[in-house]
Structures are given as structure tokens and as C-alpha cells.
PDB file of C-alpha atoms in Angstrom:
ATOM      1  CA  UNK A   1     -12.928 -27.949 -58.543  1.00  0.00           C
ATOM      2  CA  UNK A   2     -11.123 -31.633 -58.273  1.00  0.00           C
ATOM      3  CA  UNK A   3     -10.294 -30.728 -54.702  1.00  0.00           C
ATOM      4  CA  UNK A   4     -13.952 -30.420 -53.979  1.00  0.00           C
ATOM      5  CA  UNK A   5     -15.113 -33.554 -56.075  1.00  0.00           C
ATOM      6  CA  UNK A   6     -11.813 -35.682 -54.781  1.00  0.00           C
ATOM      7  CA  UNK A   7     -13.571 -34.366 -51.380  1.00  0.00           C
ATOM      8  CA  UNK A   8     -16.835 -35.424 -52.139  1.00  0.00           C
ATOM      9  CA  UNK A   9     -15.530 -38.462 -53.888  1.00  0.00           C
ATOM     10  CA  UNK A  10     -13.342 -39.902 -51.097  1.00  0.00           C
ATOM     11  CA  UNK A  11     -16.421 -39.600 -48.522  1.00  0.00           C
ATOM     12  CA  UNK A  12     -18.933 -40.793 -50.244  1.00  0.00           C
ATOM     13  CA  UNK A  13     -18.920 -44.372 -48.591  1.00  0.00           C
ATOM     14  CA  UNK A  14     -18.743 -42.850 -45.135  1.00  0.00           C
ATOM     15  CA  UNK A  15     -21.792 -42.405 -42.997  1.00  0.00           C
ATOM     16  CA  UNK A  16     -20.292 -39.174 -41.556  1.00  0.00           C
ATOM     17  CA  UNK A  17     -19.104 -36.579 -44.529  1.00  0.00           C
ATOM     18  CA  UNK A  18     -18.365 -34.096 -42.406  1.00  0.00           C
ATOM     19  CA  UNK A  19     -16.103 -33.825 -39.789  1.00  0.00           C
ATOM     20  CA  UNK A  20     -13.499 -30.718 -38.961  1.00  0.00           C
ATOM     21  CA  UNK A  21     -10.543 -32.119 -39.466  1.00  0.00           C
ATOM     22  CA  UNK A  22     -11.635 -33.066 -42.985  1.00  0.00           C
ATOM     23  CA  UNK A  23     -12.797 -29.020 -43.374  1.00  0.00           C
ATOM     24  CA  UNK A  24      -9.515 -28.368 -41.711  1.00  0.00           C
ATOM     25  CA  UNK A  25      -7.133 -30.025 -44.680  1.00  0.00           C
ATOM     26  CA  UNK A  26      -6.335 -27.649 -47.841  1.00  0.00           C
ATOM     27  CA  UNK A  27      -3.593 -30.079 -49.075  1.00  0.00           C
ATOM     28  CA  UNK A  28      -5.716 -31.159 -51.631  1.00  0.00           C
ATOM     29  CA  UNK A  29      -6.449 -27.046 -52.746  1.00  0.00           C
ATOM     30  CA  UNK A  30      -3.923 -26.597 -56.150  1.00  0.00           C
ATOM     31  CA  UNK A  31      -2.161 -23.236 -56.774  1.00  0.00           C
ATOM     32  CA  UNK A  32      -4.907 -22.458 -59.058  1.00  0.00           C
ATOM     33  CA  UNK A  33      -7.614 -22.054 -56.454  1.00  0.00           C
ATOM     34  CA  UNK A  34      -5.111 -20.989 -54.066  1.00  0.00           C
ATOM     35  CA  UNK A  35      -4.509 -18.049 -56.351  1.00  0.00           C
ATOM     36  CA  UNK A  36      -7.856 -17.599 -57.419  1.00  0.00           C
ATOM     37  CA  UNK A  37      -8.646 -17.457 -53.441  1.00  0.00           C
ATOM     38  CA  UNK A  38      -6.244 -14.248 -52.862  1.00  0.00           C
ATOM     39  CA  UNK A  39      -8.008 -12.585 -55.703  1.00  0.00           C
ATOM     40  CA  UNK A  40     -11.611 -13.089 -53.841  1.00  0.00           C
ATOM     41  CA  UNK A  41     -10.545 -11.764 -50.880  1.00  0.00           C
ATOM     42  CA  UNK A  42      -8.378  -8.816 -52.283  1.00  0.00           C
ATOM     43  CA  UNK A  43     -11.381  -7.965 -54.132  1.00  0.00           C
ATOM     44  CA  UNK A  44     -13.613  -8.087 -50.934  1.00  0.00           C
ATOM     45  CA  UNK A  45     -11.278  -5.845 -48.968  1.00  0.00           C
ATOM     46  CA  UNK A  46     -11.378  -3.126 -52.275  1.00  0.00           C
ATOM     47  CA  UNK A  47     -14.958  -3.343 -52.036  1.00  0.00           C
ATOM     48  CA  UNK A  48     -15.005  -2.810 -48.507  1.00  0.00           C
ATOM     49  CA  UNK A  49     -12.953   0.120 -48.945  1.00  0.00           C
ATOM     50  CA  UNK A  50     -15.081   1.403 -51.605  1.00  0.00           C
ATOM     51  CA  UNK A  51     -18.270   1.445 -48.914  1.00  0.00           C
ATOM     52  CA  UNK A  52     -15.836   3.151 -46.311  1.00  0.00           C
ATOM     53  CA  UNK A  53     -15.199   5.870 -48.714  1.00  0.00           C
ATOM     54  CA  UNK A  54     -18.851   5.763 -49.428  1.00  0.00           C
ATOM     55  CA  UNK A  55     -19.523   6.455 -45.915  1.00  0.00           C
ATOM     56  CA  UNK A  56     -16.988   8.819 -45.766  1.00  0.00           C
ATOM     57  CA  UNK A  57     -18.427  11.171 -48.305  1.00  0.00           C
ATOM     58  CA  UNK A  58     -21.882  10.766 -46.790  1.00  0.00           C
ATOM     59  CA  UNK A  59     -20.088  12.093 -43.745  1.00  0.00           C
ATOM     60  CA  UNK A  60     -18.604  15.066 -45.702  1.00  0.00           C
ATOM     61  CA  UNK A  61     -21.164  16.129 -47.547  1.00  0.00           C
ATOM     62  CA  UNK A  62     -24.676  14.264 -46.711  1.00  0.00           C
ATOM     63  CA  UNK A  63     -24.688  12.946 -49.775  1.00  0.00           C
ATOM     64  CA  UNK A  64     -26.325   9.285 -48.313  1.00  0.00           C
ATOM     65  CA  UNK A  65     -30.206   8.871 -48.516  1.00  0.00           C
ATOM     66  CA  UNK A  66     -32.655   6.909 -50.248  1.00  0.00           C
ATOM     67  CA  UNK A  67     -31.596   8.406 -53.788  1.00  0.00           C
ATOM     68  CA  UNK A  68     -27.787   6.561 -53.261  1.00  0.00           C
ATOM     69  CA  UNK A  69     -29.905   3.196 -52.140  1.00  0.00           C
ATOM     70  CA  UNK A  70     -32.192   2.994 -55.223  1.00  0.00           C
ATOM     71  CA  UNK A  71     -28.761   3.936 -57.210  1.00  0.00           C
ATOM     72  CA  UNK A  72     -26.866   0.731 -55.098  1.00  0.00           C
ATOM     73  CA  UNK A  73     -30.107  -1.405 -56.206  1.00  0.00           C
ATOM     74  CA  UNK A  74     -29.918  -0.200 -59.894  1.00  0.00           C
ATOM     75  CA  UNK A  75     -26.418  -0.820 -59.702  1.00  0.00           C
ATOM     76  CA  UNK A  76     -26.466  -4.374 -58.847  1.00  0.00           C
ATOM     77  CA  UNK A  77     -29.337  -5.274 -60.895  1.00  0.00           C
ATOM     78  CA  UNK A  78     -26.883  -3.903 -64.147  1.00  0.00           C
ATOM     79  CA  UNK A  79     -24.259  -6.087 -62.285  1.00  0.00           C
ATOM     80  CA  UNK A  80     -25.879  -9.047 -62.044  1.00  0.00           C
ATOM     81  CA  UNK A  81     -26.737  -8.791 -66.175  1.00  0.00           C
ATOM     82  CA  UNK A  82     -23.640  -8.557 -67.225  1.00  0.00           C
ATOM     83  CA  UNK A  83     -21.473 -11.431 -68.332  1.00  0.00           C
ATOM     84  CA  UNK A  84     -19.205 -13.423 -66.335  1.00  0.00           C
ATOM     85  CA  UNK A  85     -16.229 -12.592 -69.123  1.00  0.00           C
ATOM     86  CA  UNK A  86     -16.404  -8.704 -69.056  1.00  0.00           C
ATOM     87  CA  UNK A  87     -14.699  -8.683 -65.689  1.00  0.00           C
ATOM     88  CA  UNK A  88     -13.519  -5.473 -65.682  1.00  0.00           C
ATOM     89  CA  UNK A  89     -17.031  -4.041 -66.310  1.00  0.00           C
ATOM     90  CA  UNK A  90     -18.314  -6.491 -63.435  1.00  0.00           C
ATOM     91  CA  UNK A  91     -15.359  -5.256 -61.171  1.00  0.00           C
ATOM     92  CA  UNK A  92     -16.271  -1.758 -61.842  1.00  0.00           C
ATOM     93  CA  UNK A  93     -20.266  -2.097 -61.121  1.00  0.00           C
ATOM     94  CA  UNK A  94     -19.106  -4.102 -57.726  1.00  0.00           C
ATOM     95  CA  UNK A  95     -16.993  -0.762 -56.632  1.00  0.00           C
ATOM     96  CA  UNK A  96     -19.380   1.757 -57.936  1.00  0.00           C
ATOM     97  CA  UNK A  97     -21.913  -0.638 -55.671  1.00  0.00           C
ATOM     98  CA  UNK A  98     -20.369  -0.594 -52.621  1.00  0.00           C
ATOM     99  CA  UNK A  99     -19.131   2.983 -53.153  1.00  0.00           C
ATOM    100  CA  UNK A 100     -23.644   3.767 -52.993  1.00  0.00           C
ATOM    101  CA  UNK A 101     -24.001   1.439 -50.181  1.00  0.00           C
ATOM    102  CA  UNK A 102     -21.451   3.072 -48.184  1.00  0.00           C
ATOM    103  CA  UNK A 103     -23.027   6.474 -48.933  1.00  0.00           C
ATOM    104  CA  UNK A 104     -26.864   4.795 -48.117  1.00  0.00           C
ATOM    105  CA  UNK A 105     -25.232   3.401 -44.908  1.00  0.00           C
ATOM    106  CA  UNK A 106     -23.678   6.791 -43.592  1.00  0.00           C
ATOM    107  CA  UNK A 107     -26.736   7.844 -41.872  1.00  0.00           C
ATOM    108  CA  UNK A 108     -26.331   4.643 -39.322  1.00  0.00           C
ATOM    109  CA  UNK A 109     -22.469   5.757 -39.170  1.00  0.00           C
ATOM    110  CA  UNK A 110     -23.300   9.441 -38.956  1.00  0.00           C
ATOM    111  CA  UNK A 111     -25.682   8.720 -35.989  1.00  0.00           C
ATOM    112  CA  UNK A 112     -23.088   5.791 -34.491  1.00  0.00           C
ATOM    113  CA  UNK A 113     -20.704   8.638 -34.453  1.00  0.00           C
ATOM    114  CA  UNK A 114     -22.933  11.001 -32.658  1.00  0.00           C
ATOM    115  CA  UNK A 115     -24.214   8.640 -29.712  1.00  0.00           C
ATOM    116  CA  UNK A 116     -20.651   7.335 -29.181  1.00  0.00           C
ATOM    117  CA  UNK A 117     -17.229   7.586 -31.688  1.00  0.00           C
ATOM    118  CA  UNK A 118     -15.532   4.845 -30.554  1.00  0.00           C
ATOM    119  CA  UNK A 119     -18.200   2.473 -32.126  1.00  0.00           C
ATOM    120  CA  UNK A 120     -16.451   3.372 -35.757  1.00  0.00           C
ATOM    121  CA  UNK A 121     -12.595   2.271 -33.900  1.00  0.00           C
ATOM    122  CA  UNK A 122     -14.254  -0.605 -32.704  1.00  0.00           C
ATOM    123  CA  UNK A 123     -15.789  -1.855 -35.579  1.00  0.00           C
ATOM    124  CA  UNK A 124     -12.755  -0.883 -37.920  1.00  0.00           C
ATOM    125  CA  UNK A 125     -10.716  -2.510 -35.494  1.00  0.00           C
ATOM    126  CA  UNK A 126     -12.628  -5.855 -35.645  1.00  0.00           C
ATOM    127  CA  UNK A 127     -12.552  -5.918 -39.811  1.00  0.00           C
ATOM    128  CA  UNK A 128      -8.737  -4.695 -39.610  1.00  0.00           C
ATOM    129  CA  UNK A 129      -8.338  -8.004 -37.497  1.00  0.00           C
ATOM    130  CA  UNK A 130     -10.653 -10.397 -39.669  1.00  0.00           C
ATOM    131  CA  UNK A 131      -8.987  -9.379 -42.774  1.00  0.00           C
ATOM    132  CA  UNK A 132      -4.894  -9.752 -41.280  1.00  0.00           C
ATOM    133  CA  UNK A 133      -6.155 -13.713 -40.270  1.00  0.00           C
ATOM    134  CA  UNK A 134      -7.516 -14.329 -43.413  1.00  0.00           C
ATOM    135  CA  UNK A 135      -4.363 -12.969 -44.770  1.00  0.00           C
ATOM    136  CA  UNK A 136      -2.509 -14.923 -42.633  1.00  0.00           C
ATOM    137  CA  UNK A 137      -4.031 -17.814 -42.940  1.00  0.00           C
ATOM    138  CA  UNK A 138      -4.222 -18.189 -46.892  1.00  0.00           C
ATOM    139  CA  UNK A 139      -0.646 -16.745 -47.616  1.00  0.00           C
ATOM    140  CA  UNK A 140       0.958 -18.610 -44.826  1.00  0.00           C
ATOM    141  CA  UNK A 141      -0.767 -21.575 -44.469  1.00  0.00           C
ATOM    142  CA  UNK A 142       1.838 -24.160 -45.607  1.00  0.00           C
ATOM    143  CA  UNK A 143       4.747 -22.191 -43.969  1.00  0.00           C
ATOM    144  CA  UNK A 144       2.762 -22.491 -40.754  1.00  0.00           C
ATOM    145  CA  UNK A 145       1.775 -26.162 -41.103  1.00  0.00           C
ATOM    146  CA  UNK A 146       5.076 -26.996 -41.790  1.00  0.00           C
ATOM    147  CA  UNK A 147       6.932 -25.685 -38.591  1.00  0.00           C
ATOM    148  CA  UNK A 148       4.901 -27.544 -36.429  1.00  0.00           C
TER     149      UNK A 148
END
């Protein structure tokens, strides 16, 4: 949080706040955030494998329909009344949520698949490739900026 208020703080004269090269600069982020950062997105990607397993079990055995979608709404209801502290409990609800969407989403992949497979290599392509930059660019960042 001091790297967004030193942000904030250090613009506030300016008539123009925003600028990319400003947006650009994560100098000012600590380790702290930095680390707290790779444990967002790590916890994205599990969740996004948890609604590609989701899918995959629709696939298997139909399982996907509007009983898994009121489940994925009853699910993130109970998530969002749960404490911030009991993390492993919110964790937990966040898998077993994305594991139901996947499963209310296989329909769309089940008829993707029939009208054309190579929808499902395209679009696991295009995450495989969003998810390696973000990699990239959070763990490497300061070896990167460095060498140039």
C-alpha cells in the first residue's frame, strides 16, 4: 500500500496523474506486494484449472446444467460470507466454485467442440500464452530491466 499512496502522493500537484510511463514503473512495488502478487496469480491459474477440470467432467459424464450453476451461485454466496482470515476455507469455496462453473460452462465447450475442435487449442493456447507473460513479467521483471 505505500507504493500506491507514495504514487498518489507524488502526483497530486500535477494536472496530469496519469501517464504510462508512470503505470509502467514498479520500482516503488516492495517484496511484500511483489510476493503477495505471485500468490494472486498462482491462485488464478489453480482456479482456472479447477473450471478446466470442471469442464472436463461435464465432457465425461454430462454432469454440467443448471443444477451445477445454482450450486456455483450458492457457492460464492457462502464464499463471499466468510471471513477474510479463514483463508483456507475461502481458498477451498474459490476451487469448489470454479470447479461448478467449469461443469455449468461445458455445454458451450461441448457444443464448441462439436462445430469445430480446434476452438478449445485455440483458446487454451491464448491463456497458456497470457499466463507465461504474466509469469514472465512479474518473476523477471528486474532481471529484464536491468540488462537493458
Amino acid at each position: 500500500m505505500d507504493a500506491f499512496a507514495s504514487f498518489f502522493d507524488s502526483q497530486s500537484g500535477s494536472r496530469n496523474r496519469w501517464s504510462y510511463d508512470s503505470l509502467k514503473n514498479l520500482r516503488q512495488i516492495s517484496p511484500l506486494v511483489q510476493n503477495h502478487l505471485k500468490q494472486v496469480y498462482l491462485t488464478l491459474c489453480c482456479a482456472l484449472v479447477a473450471s478446466a477440470a470442471g469442464a472436463y467432467l461435464h465432457i465425461l459424464w454430462n454432469i454440467g446444467g443448471l443444477l451445477t450453476t445454482i450450486a456455483c451461485f450458492g457457492c460464492m454466496a457462502w464464499l463471499l460470507s466468510i471471513s477474510p482470515y479463514e483463508e483456507q476455507k475461502r481458498v477451498a469455496l474459490l476451487m469448489a466454485t470454479a470447479l461448478l462453473q467449469g461443469a455449468s460452462i461445458g455445454p458451450l465447450i461441448d457444443l464448441a467442440i462439436q462445430i469445430d475442435p480446434r476452438y478449445i487449442s485455440l483458446g487454451r493456447y491464448i491463456y497458456i500464452y497470457i499466463y507465461i507473460y504474466i509469469y514472465i513479467y512479474i518473476y523477471w521483471y528486474q532481471t529484464i530491466k536491468s540488462g537493458f
